[in-house]
Amino acid sequence: MRLTDDERAMLDGKGGQAVQKAMELLVRYGEALGAERFVDTNNVAGVPGSSTLFLKKYYEQHAGNGGYEAIYSLYDLDADQIMSVPKANTYCCHLQGGMDPENWAELGMSEEAHQHFQEDEAQVAARGIQILKTCTPYLAGNVPAKGEHCAWMESSAVVFCNSVIGARTNTEGRESTSAATLTGKIPDWGFHRDESRRGTHRIEVHVPVESVLDWGMLGYFIGYAVEENIPVITGALSQSNLIRHKHFGAAAASSGGVEMYHIVGVTPEAATLEMAMGPSRPAATIPYGPAERRAIYDRLNSVGRDPNVDYVMLGCPHYSIEQMAEAARLLAGKKIRSGCHLWIFTSRSVKGMADRNGYTKAIQDAGGLVMTDTCSAISRAVPKGTKVVALDSAKQTHYLPAMANVEAWFGTTEDCIQAALTGRWNGELK
Ligand code: F3S
C-alpha cells in the first residue's frame, strides 16, 4: 500500500505502541483486500476493547489478564503483548452489546456479568468512545454526511449508512474498527470507491409496497434474490421513510449480504436508473409481484405452527421513537395476557425520549418491558419457557428461531401486539 507521511509515522511508532500495532493490522488488512491506499475516517462504529464476562475469563485463563487493555491488545489488535491503549483518535461510537443495563436479570445474566458490564463500559467511556449501545447509531446521534468515509460494523447499520445516507462504509469487523478508532484510517476499498457502489441487479416491483411489513418482506425477498450484490429497485413503492428503510435494509442484509441498495428516485445515488447503474447493464431483472409477496410471507411464517404465543419481541433493528409511540398507543389501557411476555428493544437515547413522552410507562403499565443496548438474538435471551415467538422484524425472524429453538410468527406490529394481548396469533397477509 502507498502510505502518506502520517500513516508512515504511525507505522514507525510515532503515535505509541498501540497505534503502531493498529496501523500494522490495517496494512495487512488493506493488502489482503488489494487496496492501494487508505482513506481518512472520523466516524467509527464498533465495540473497541469491549468484552463479555466469558471473553474476560478466557483471557484471564490463557493470557493471565482479562482486563480492558489486554482484550484490546491481544484480541482486537492481534498483538502479542499487552499495551497501553490511548484515547480514541476518531469520533467512535459503541454499538449494541449483550446486556440491558437495568433489566439484566430478566435476560438471565448474573450479578458477576453485570458487574463486569459496568466496569467494561467505564473503560470504554474513559477512551472517549461514545456509549450509544445500539444497532441504530443513526437514530442515536451518529448521522454521517453524504460521501463521508466511515468504518462501521453491524450489517443493518452498514446498509442504512451506504444506501439511505449515502455515506461510505464496508461491513467492517471488530479488529478493523478497533484499529481505525486509534488511527483514523481504513482501506480505500469496496464501498469507499464510486465504481463499487453501482447497481448490479434490477428489481421491478409490481405490487404495492406500503406498510413497514411490506418493506421488510421486499427486503427479505431481495436478499435471497441478489445475495451480496447491489439491487436497484423500481416500481410501486410507497413514500419511503426512516422506519421502512430500516426494516427493508436489515431484512436484505439478513437473507442475503446486501450492503447497499438503490431505489430510483428515492436514495441519494439513484436520481435516475442510469445514475444507479452506471455504465453497466443489470446482470438480471427480477420481478416482485403478488406471487412473490405471498411466497415470502409464507417463508417468513414457515417456522410458526402453534398459535399460542408466549413471547412478543419488538425492536429489531432497535425501535425508533415513532415506533415506541405506536406500541404505546396500541397498548394504552390494556393488559398483556398472563403467561405472555412483551419485550421491546431500543437505544438508550430513544428510551430517554420515550420515558419523557410517557411511552415507556404506557408499555410498562400494560405489562411490557422496554430494554436497551441489546436484543434477544444478540443476548441469546428469551423469557424462560418460551416456545412460540411473534415478531414484526424479518431480520429477527431469520435468526431467532434457530438461536433460541423456538417457533416464530411474522406480522405487523399490530398483529404482534394483538398476540401479546390475547396470547394467540391471528396475523394474516392483507
Ligand atoms: Fe439490532 Fe438485534 Fe436486530 S442488535 S438489528 S435488534 S438482531
Tab-separated table of C-alpha atoms and ligand atoms in Angstrom:
chain	number	residue	atom	x	y	z
A	1	MET	CA	0.000	0.000	0.000
A	2	ARG	CA	1.116	3.546	-0.614
A	3	LEU	CA	1.310	5.339	2.733
A	4	THR	CA	1.154	9.035	3.458
A	5	ASP	CA	3.644	10.649	5.823
A	6	ASP	CA	1.289	10.487	8.801
A	7	GLU	CA	0.483	6.830	8.099
A	8	ARG	CA	4.191	6.017	7.823
A	9	ALA	CA	4.849	7.853	11.104
A	10	MET	CA	2.181	5.795	12.879
A	11	LEU	CA	3.647	2.614	11.430
A	12	ASP	CA	7.067	3.699	12.688
A	13	GLY	CA	5.703	4.028	16.218
A	14	LYS	CA	5.405	7.812	16.473
A	15	GLY	CA	1.922	7.531	17.990
A	16	GLY	CA	2.875	4.888	20.506
A	17	GLN	CA	2.821	1.127	20.521
A	18	ALA	CA	-0.944	0.533	20.300
A	19	VAL	CA	-1.295	2.916	17.347
A	20	GLN	CA	1.646	1.198	15.671
A	21	LYS	CA	0.014	-2.226	16.103
A	22	ALA	CA	-3.283	-0.837	14.803
A	23	MET	CA	-1.521	0.510	11.715
A	24	GLU	CA	0.270	-2.780	11.133
A	25	LEU	CA	-3.048	-4.603	11.293
A	26	LEU	CA	-4.675	-2.172	8.857
A	27	VAL	CA	-1.806	-2.501	6.381
A	28	ARG	CA	-2.106	-6.303	6.467
A	29	TYR	CA	-5.867	-5.971	6.027
A	30	GLY	CA	-5.553	-3.475	3.169
A	31	GLU	CA	-3.009	-5.621	1.373
A	32	ALA	CA	-5.199	-8.698	1.718
A	33	LEU	CA	-8.062	-6.732	0.148
A	34	GLY	CA	-5.876	-5.406	-2.660
A	35	ALA	CA	-6.309	-1.778	-1.555
A	36	GLU	CA	-3.637	0.683	-2.670
A	37	ARG	CA	-4.201	3.363	-0.068
A	38	PHE	CA	-6.167	4.373	2.990
A	39	VAL	CA	-8.951	6.904	3.354
A	40	ASP	CA	-9.262	9.066	6.443
A	41	THR	CA	-12.218	8.301	8.639
A	42	ASN	CA	-13.595	10.184	11.564
A	43	ASN	CA	-16.662	8.028	12.068
A	44	VAL	CA	-16.217	4.562	13.538
A	45	ALA	CA	-18.955	2.307	14.914
A	46	GLY	CA	-17.633	-0.772	16.643
A	47	VAL	CA	-17.039	-2.354	20.026
A	48	PRO	CA	-13.424	-1.315	20.730
A	49	GLY	CA	-11.865	-3.332	23.540
A	50	SER	CA	-15.237	-4.329	24.922
A	51	SER	CA	-15.679	-7.787	26.386
A	52	THR	CA	-18.241	-10.142	27.823
A	53	LEU	CA	-17.572	-11.965	31.065
A	54	PHE	CA	-16.805	-15.071	29.002
A	55	LEU	CA	-14.103	-13.254	26.999
A	56	LYS	CA	-12.616	-11.699	30.130
A	57	LYS	CA	-12.345	-15.122	31.781
A	58	TYR	CA	-10.902	-16.678	28.635
A	59	TYR	CA	-8.070	-14.156	28.575
A	60	GLU	CA	-7.542	-14.440	32.320
A	61	GLN	CA	-7.083	-18.162	31.834
A	62	HIS	CA	-4.976	-18.075	28.666
A	63	ALA	CA	-3.046	-14.803	28.973
A	64	GLY	CA	-3.135	-14.164	32.702
A	65	ASN	CA	-5.028	-10.887	32.185
A	66	GLY	CA	-8.617	-10.282	31.061
A	67	GLY	CA	-8.612	-6.504	31.573
A	68	TYR	CA	-9.668	-3.909	29.004
A	69	GLU	CA	-6.178	-3.217	27.659
A	70	ALA	CA	-5.428	-6.935	27.439
A	71	ILE	CA	-8.524	-7.571	25.321
A	72	TYR	CA	-7.852	-4.513	23.132
A	73	SER	CA	-4.229	-5.536	22.587
A	74	LEU	CA	-4.420	-9.289	22.244
A	75	TYR	CA	-7.874	-9.775	20.745
A	76	ASP	CA	-8.715	-6.596	18.838
A	77	LEU	CA	-5.230	-5.648	17.599
A	78	ASP	CA	-3.748	-9.149	17.395
A	79	ALA	CA	-0.673	-8.034	19.361
A	80	ASP	CA	1.477	-10.474	21.307
A	81	GLN	CA	1.796	-8.268	24.360
A	82	ILE	CA	-0.477	-6.064	26.418
A	83	MET	CA	-0.132	-2.382	25.526
A	84	SER	CA	-1.333	0.858	26.990
A	85	VAL	CA	-4.392	1.866	24.926
A	86	PRO	CA	-4.774	5.613	24.343
A	87	LYS	CA	-7.959	7.581	23.854
A	88	ALA	CA	-9.793	7.212	20.554
A	89	ASN	CA	-8.317	9.289	17.771
A	90	THR	CA	-11.654	9.457	15.945
A	91	TYR	CA	-15.299	10.001	16.654
A	92	CYS	CA	-16.194	6.453	17.613
A	93	CYS	CA	-19.418	5.029	18.975
A	94	HIS	CA	-20.017	1.735	20.719
A	95	LEU	CA	-22.638	-0.477	19.048
A	96	GLN	CA	-25.035	-2.874	20.786
A	97	GLY	CA	-23.870	-5.381	23.363
A	98	GLY	CA	-25.331	-8.366	25.148
A	99	MET	CA	-26.946	-6.880	28.232
A	100	ASP	CA	-29.587	-4.382	29.293
A	101	PRO	CA	-28.087	-2.119	31.995
A	102	GLU	CA	-31.217	-2.366	34.165
A	103	ASN	CA	-33.143	-5.492	33.201
A	104	TRP	CA	-30.101	-7.771	33.042
A	105	ALA	CA	-31.616	-10.267	35.483
A	106	GLU	CA	-34.645	-10.662	33.162
A	107	LEU	CA	-32.187	-11.622	30.436
A	108	GLY	CA	-30.789	-14.337	32.687
A	109	MET	CA	-27.478	-12.527	33.346
A	110	SER	CA	-25.621	-12.953	36.629
A	111	GLU	CA	-24.630	-10.255	39.090
A	112	GLU	CA	-20.999	-11.010	38.210
A	113	ALA	CA	-21.695	-10.472	34.500
A	114	HIS	CA	-23.476	-7.206	35.268
A	115	GLN	CA	-20.581	-6.018	37.420
A	116	HIS	CA	-18.208	-6.741	34.532
A	117	PHE	CA	-20.537	-4.928	32.104
A	118	GLN	CA	-20.330	-1.781	34.238
A	119	GLU	CA	-16.541	-1.921	34.560
A	120	ASP	CA	-16.179	-2.526	30.833
A	121	GLU	CA	-18.422	0.414	29.990
A	122	ALA	CA	-16.399	2.725	32.260
A	123	GLN	CA	-13.214	1.717	30.403
A	124	VAL	CA	-14.858	2.322	27.017
A	125	ALA	CA	-16.119	5.749	28.098
A	126	ALA	CA	-12.702	6.661	29.502
A	127	ARG	CA	-11.252	6.176	25.999
A	128	GLY	CA	-13.649	8.792	24.620
A	129	ILE	CA	-15.834	6.235	22.848
A	130	GLN	CA	-19.497	7.256	22.807
A	131	ILE	CA	-21.785	4.831	24.650
A	132	LEU	CA	-24.592	4.631	22.097
A	133	LYS	CA	-25.003	0.870	22.580
A	134	THR	CA	-27.330	0.364	19.657
A	135	CYS	CA	-27.551	-1.200	16.204
A	136	THR	CA	-29.171	2.060	15.043
A	137	PRO	CA	-26.449	4.653	15.708
A	138	TYR	CA	-28.142	6.857	13.096
A	139	LEU	CA	-31.122	7.169	15.483
A	140	ALA	CA	-28.955	7.944	18.487
A	141	GLY	CA	-26.752	10.800	17.353
A	142	ASN	CA	-24.357	9.357	14.780
A	143	VAL	CA	-25.596	10.516	11.390
A	144	PRO	CA	-22.714	10.776	8.909
A	145	ALA	CA	-22.810	13.184	5.983
A	146	LYS	CA	-23.311	12.038	2.383
A	147	GLY	CA	-19.994	10.837	0.997
A	148	GLU	CA	-18.331	10.620	4.427
A	149	HIS	CA	-15.923	7.711	4.847
A	150	CYS	CA	-16.951	5.598	7.829
A	151	ALA	CA	-15.829	2.342	9.406
A	152	TRP	CA	-18.939	0.635	10.730
A	153	MET	CA	-19.792	-2.834	11.924
A	154	GLU	CA	-23.387	-4.168	12.129
A	155	SER	CA	-24.944	-5.169	8.823
A	156	SER	CA	-28.265	-3.343	9.305
A	157	ALA	CA	-26.450	-0.083	10.120
A	158	VAL	CA	-23.995	-0.507	7.227
A	159	VAL	CA	-26.730	-0.920	4.616
A	160	PHE	CA	-28.560	2.141	6.016
A	161	CYS	CA	-25.337	4.175	6.035
A	162	ASN	CA	-24.491	3.390	2.398
A	163	SER	CA	-27.967	3.371	0.893
A	164	VAL	CA	-30.109	5.893	2.752
A	165	ILE	CA	-27.487	8.375	3.932
A	166	GLY	CA	-25.056	7.969	1.036
A	167	ALA	CA	-22.068	7.767	3.398
A	168	ARG	CA	-19.444	5.108	2.685
A	169	THR	CA	-18.561	2.026	4.663
A	170	ASN	CA	-17.802	-1.624	4.183
A	171	THR	CA	-19.088	-4.096	6.751
A	172	GLU	CA	-16.088	-3.868	8.993
A	173	GLY	CA	-15.108	-6.245	11.756
A	174	ARG	CA	-14.100	-5.791	15.330
A	175	GLU	CA	-10.376	-5.730	14.526
A	176	SER	CA	-10.553	-3.148	11.740
A	177	THR	CA	-12.904	-0.827	13.636
A	178	SER	CA	-10.757	-1.009	16.776
A	179	ALA	CA	-7.671	-0.228	14.681
A	180	ALA	CA	-9.484	2.596	12.867
A	181	THR	CA	-10.536	4.067	16.228
A	182	LEU	CA	-6.860	4.626	17.082
A	183	THR	CA	-5.585	5.656	13.644
A	184	GLY	CA	-8.450	7.315	11.764
A	185	LYS	CA	-7.635	5.158	8.728
A	186	ILE	CA	-9.448	2.432	6.797
A	187	PRO	CA	-8.521	0.802	3.454
A	188	ASP	CA	-9.790	2.584	0.359
A	189	TRP	CA	-11.661	-0.374	-0.996
A	190	GLY	CA	-15.186	-1.615	-1.705
A	191	PHE	CA	-17.930	0.863	-0.849
A	192	HIS	CA	-15.445	3.703	-0.362
A	193	ARG	CA	-14.996	3.758	-4.140
A	194	ASP	CA	-17.509	5.061	-6.692
A	195	GLU	CA	-17.190	2.063	-9.019
A	196	SER	CA	-18.173	-0.386	-6.243
A	197	ARG	CA	-21.381	1.462	-5.390
A	198	ARG	CA	-23.245	0.966	-8.639
A	199	GLY	CA	-26.229	-1.306	-9.021
A	200	THR	CA	-25.840	-4.816	-10.372
A	201	HIS	CA	-29.384	-6.236	-10.431
A	202	ARG	CA	-32.709	-4.600	-11.219
A	203	ILE	CA	-35.781	-5.381	-9.118
A	204	GLU	CA	-39.114	-4.424	-10.677
A	205	VAL	CA	-41.840	-4.068	-8.077
A	206	HIS	CA	-45.300	-4.817	-9.475
A	207	VAL	CA	-47.312	-4.954	-6.268
A	208	PRO	CA	-47.921	-2.048	-3.880
A	209	VAL	CA	-45.298	-1.971	-1.115
A	210	GLU	CA	-46.838	0.243	1.519
A	211	SER	CA	-46.542	-0.855	5.150
A	212	VAL	CA	-43.408	-1.472	7.213
A	213	LEU	CA	-44.293	-5.181	6.924
A	214	ASP	CA	-44.287	-4.880	3.129
A	215	TRP	CA	-40.957	-3.052	3.059
A	216	GLY	CA	-39.434	-5.724	5.305
A	217	MET	CA	-40.774	-8.527	3.105
A	218	LEU	CA	-39.453	-6.859	-0.058
A	219	GLY	CA	-36.015	-6.503	1.561
A	220	TYR	CA	-36.102	-10.137	2.626
A	221	PHE	CA	-37.045	-11.235	-0.913
A	222	ILE	CA	-34.303	-9.110	-2.451
A	223	GLY	CA	-31.600	-10.501	-0.142
A	224	TYR	CA	-32.357	-14.007	-1.406
A	225	ALA	CA	-32.570	-12.789	-4.991
A	226	VAL	CA	-29.311	-10.819	-5.222
A	227	GLU	CA	-27.263	-12.277	-2.337
A	228	GLU	CA	-24.255	-9.935	-1.952
A	229	ASN	CA	-24.937	-7.776	-4.983
A	230	ILE	CA	-26.425	-4.285	-5.241
A	231	PRO	CA	-30.127	-4.145	-6.162
A	232	VAL	CA	-31.683	-1.218	-7.983
A	233	ILE	CA	-35.383	-1.076	-7.214
A	234	THR	CA	-38.071	0.498	-9.380
A	235	GLY	CA	-41.857	0.384	-9.224
A	236	ALA	CA	-44.748	0.582	-6.828
A	237	LEU	CA	-43.130	1.540	-3.536
A	238	SER	CA	-44.915	3.894	-1.180
A	239	GLN	CA	-43.292	7.026	0.173
A	240	SER	CA	-40.157	5.873	1.945
A	241	ASN	CA	-39.380	6.827	5.496
A	242	LEU	CA	-36.784	6.025	8.089
A	243	ILE	CA	-38.602	3.033	9.593
A	244	ARG	CA	-39.358	1.475	6.212
A	245	HIS	CA	-35.723	1.772	5.134
A	246	LYS	CA	-34.565	0.410	8.500
A	247	HIS	CA	-36.662	-2.754	8.160
A	248	PHE	CA	-36.001	-3.139	4.425
A	249	GLY	CA	-32.199	-2.913	4.735
A	250	ALA	CA	-31.944	-5.127	7.817
A	251	ALA	CA	-34.001	-7.815	6.065
A	252	ALA	CA	-31.966	-7.647	2.825
A	253	ALA	CA	-28.733	-7.884	4.810
A	254	SER	CA	-30.054	-10.981	6.618
A	255	SER	CA	-31.414	-13.175	3.832
A	256	GLY	CA	-28.548	-12.036	1.577
A	257	GLY	CA	-25.478	-9.977	2.247
A	258	VAL	CA	-26.825	-6.712	0.837
A	259	GLU	CA	-24.665	-3.786	1.965
A	260	MET	CA	-26.090	-1.202	-0.399
A	261	TYR	CA	-29.253	-0.707	-2.447
A	262	HIS	CA	-30.662	1.955	-4.693
A	263	ILE	CA	-34.306	2.929	-5.037
A	264	VAL	CA	-34.694	5.009	-8.166
A	265	GLY	CA	-35.909	8.499	-7.386
A	266	VAL	CA	-35.500	7.922	-3.652
A	267	THR	CA	-31.986	7.066	-2.434
A	268	PRO	CA	-29.232	9.665	-2.840
A	269	GLU	CA	-27.161	7.966	-5.537
A	270	ALA	CA	-30.134	6.931	-7.674
A	271	ALA	CA	-31.843	10.025	-9.055
A	272	THR	CA	-32.295	8.001	-12.243
A	273	LEU	CA	-31.879	4.362	-13.236
A	274	GLU	CA	-28.823	5.331	-15.299
A	275	MET	CA	-27.220	7.043	-12.310
A	276	ALA	CA	-27.811	3.999	-10.091
A	277	MET	CA	-26.469	1.506	-12.632
A	278	GLY	CA	-23.583	3.498	-14.085
A	279	PRO	CA	-22.371	2.204	-17.454
A	280	SER	CA	-23.251	-1.447	-16.696
A	281	ARG	CA	-26.396	-3.293	-17.650
A	282	PRO	CA	-28.208	-5.256	-14.924
A	283	ALA	CA	-26.948	-8.831	-14.529
A	284	ALA	CA	-30.608	-9.800	-14.100
A	285	THR	CA	-34.029	-8.150	-13.922
A	286	ILE	CA	-36.131	-9.728	-11.191
A	287	PRO	CA	-39.877	-9.150	-10.787
A	288	TYR	CA	-41.609	-8.823	-7.402
A	289	GLY	CA	-45.346	-9.234	-7.747
A	290	PRO	CA	-48.278	-10.671	-5.759
A	291	ALA	CA	-46.994	-14.274	-6.025
A	292	GLU	CA	-43.515	-13.350	-4.750
A	293	ARG	CA	-45.059	-11.279	-1.948
A	294	ARG	CA	-47.228	-14.204	-0.855
A	295	ALA	CA	-44.317	-16.647	-1.074
A	296	ILE	CA	-42.005	-14.500	1.054
A	297	TYR	CA	-44.703	-14.030	3.710
A	298	ASP	CA	-45.197	-17.810	3.839
A	299	ARG	CA	-41.466	-18.359	4.023
A	300	LEU	CA	-41.172	-15.978	6.985
A	301	ASN	CA	-44.017	-17.833	8.694
A	302	SER	CA	-42.748	-21.300	7.873
A	303	VAL	CA	-41.499	-21.886	11.414
A	304	GLY	CA	-44.820	-20.959	13.052
A	305	ARG	CA	-47.244	-23.797	13.858
A	306	ASP	CA	-48.649	-23.370	17.336
A	307	PRO	CA	-50.934	-20.294	17.503
A	308	ASN	CA	-50.385	-19.948	21.250
A	309	VAL	CA	-47.769	-17.204	21.596
A	310	ASP	CA	-45.764	-16.801	24.789
A	311	TYR	CA	-43.273	-14.102	23.778
A	312	VAL	CA	-43.562	-10.996	21.587
A	313	MET	CA	-40.277	-9.308	20.704
A	314	LEU	CA	-40.282	-5.902	19.036
A	315	GLY	CA	-37.384	-3.622	18.217
A	316	CYS	CA	-35.202	-5.216	15.547
A	317	PRO	CA	-33.474	-3.056	14.433
A	318	HIS	CA	-33.872	-1.031	17.627
A	319	TYR	CA	-37.162	0.815	17.649
A	320	SER	CA	-37.344	4.484	16.691
A	321	ILE	CA	-39.270	6.973	18.823
A	322	GLU	CA	-42.163	6.790	16.346
A	323	GLN	CA	-42.342	3.011	16.761
A	324	MET	CA	-42.240	3.379	20.551
A	325	ALA	CA	-45.170	5.772	20.243
A	326	GLU	CA	-47.097	3.285	18.103
A	327	ALA	CA	-46.508	0.444	20.565
A	328	ALA	CA	-47.630	2.676	23.440
A	329	ARG	CA	-50.765	3.675	21.529
A	330	LEU	CA	-51.682	0.066	20.751
A	331	LEU	CA	-51.178	-0.934	24.389
A	332	ALA	CA	-52.774	2.068	26.113
A	333	GLY	CA	-55.170	0.987	28.837
A	334	LYS	CA	-54.771	-2.724	28.006
A	335	LYS	CA	-53.056	-5.669	29.697
A	336	ILE	CA	-50.765	-8.259	28.239
A	337	ARG	CA	-52.198	-11.715	28.699
A	338	SER	CA	-50.936	-13.593	31.720
A	339	GLY	CA	-48.188	-16.022	30.714
A	340	CYS	CA	-47.230	-13.947	27.657
A	341	HIS	CA	-44.238	-11.573	27.616
A	342	LEU	CA	-43.611	-8.432	25.586
A	343	TRP	CA	-40.066	-7.076	25.356
A	344	ILE	CA	-39.343	-4.012	23.243
A	345	PHE	CA	-35.727	-3.164	22.418
A	346	THR	CA	-34.383	0.272	21.610
A	347	SER	CA	-31.381	2.508	22.223
A	348	ARG	CA	-30.805	4.370	25.487
A	349	SER	CA	-31.189	7.584	23.571
A	350	VAL	CA	-34.635	6.700	22.182
A	351	LYS	CA	-35.703	5.240	25.530
A	352	GLY	CA	-34.874	8.588	27.157
A	353	MET	CA	-37.306	10.269	24.772
A	354	ALA	CA	-39.889	7.507	25.259
A	355	ASP	CA	-39.637	7.987	29.032
A	356	ARG	CA	-40.295	11.702	28.715
A	357	ASN	CA	-43.223	11.162	26.366
A	358	GLY	CA	-44.897	8.623	28.633
A	359	TYR	CA	-44.487	5.794	26.089
A	360	THR	CA	-42.334	3.667	28.381
A	361	LYS	CA	-44.893	3.998	31.160
A	362	ALA	CA	-47.780	3.038	28.855
A	363	ILE	CA	-45.863	-0.070	27.746
A	364	GLN	CA	-44.909	-0.972	31.313
A	365	ASP	CA	-48.439	-0.357	32.626
A	366	ALA	CA	-49.664	-2.915	30.092
A	367	GLY	CA	-47.107	-5.395	31.415
A	368	GLY	CA	-44.357	-4.976	28.771
A	369	LEU	CA	-40.664	-4.334	29.289
A	370	VAL	CA	-38.585	-1.744	27.450
A	371	MET	CA	-34.949	-2.768	27.178
A	372	THR	CA	-31.886	-1.113	25.693
A	373	ASP	CA	-28.421	-1.984	24.393
A	374	THR	CA	-29.240	-5.463	23.139
A	375	CYS	CA	-31.932	-7.777	21.720
A	376	SER	CA	-32.966	-11.407	22.014
A	377	ALA	CA	-30.688	-12.542	19.171
A	378	ILE	CA	-27.608	-10.726	20.480
A	379	SER	CA	-28.098	-11.629	24.138
A	380	ARG	CA	-29.468	-15.056	23.189
A	381	ALA	CA	-32.147	-14.482	25.773
A	382	VAL	CA	-35.893	-15.069	25.657
A	383	PRO	CA	-38.291	-15.285	28.607
A	384	LYS	CA	-37.934	-18.576	30.422
A	385	GLY	CA	-40.033	-21.353	28.912
A	386	THR	CA	-40.649	-19.572	25.586
A	387	LYS	CA	-41.807	-21.892	22.834
A	388	VAL	CA	-43.550	-19.565	20.361
A	389	VAL	CA	-42.479	-16.008	19.470
A	390	ALA	CA	-44.232	-13.264	17.498
A	391	LEU	CA	-42.054	-10.760	15.613
A	392	ASP	CA	-42.506	-7.724	13.359
A	393	SER	CA	-38.960	-7.934	12.007
A	394	ALA	CA	-37.896	-10.125	9.084
A	395	LYS	CA	-34.315	-9.965	10.359
A	396	GLN	CA	-35.176	-11.262	13.809
A	397	THR	CA	-37.458	-13.904	12.247
A	398	HIS	CA	-34.486	-15.018	10.178
A	399	TYR	CA	-32.217	-15.515	13.202
A	400	LEU	CA	-34.139	-16.079	16.423
A	401	PRO	CA	-35.929	-19.408	15.829
A	402	ALA	CA	-32.670	-21.301	15.262
A	403	MET	CA	-30.812	-19.436	18.011
A	404	ALA	CA	-33.454	-19.891	20.690
A	405	ASN	CA	-35.023	-23.121	19.397
A	406	VAL	CA	-38.484	-21.561	19.187
A	407	GLU	CA	-41.301	-21.324	16.668
A	408	ALA	CA	-41.901	-17.856	15.231
A	409	TRP	CA	-44.683	-15.878	13.610
A	410	PHE	CA	-44.004	-12.803	11.489
A	411	GLY	CA	-46.507	-9.995	11.011
A	412	THR	CA	-47.271	-6.327	11.561
A	413	THR	CA	-46.591	-4.535	14.828
A	414	GLU	CA	-50.336	-4.557	15.389
A	415	ASP	CA	-50.534	-8.334	14.815
A	416	CYS	CA	-47.740	-8.782	17.359
A	417	ILE	CA	-49.327	-6.571	19.985
A	418	GLN	CA	-52.648	-8.340	19.494
A	419	ALA	CA	-50.785	-11.604	20.106
A	420	ALA	CA	-49.330	-10.169	23.329
A	421	LEU	CA	-52.813	-9.098	24.489
A	422	THR	CA	-54.598	-12.326	23.592
A	423	GLY	CA	-51.815	-14.936	23.708
A	424	ARG	CA	-52.880	-16.096	20.204
A	425	TRP	CA	-51.502	-15.454	16.729
A	426	ASN	CA	-54.109	-14.162	14.325
A	427	GLY	CA	-51.938	-12.403	11.792
A	428	GLU	CA	-52.540	-12.842	8.107
A	429	LEU	CA	-51.365	-11.217	4.907
A	430	LYS	CA	-53.739	-8.482	3.776
B	1	F3S	FE1	-30.347	-4.854	16.330
B	1	F3S	FE2	-30.538	-7.198	17.448
B	1	F3S	FE3	-31.791	-6.717	15.257
B	1	F3S	S1	-28.782	-5.892	17.526
B	1	F3S	S2	-30.565	-5.284	14.164
B	1	F3S	S3	-32.137	-5.691	17.218
B	1	F3S	S4	-30.649	-8.566	15.684
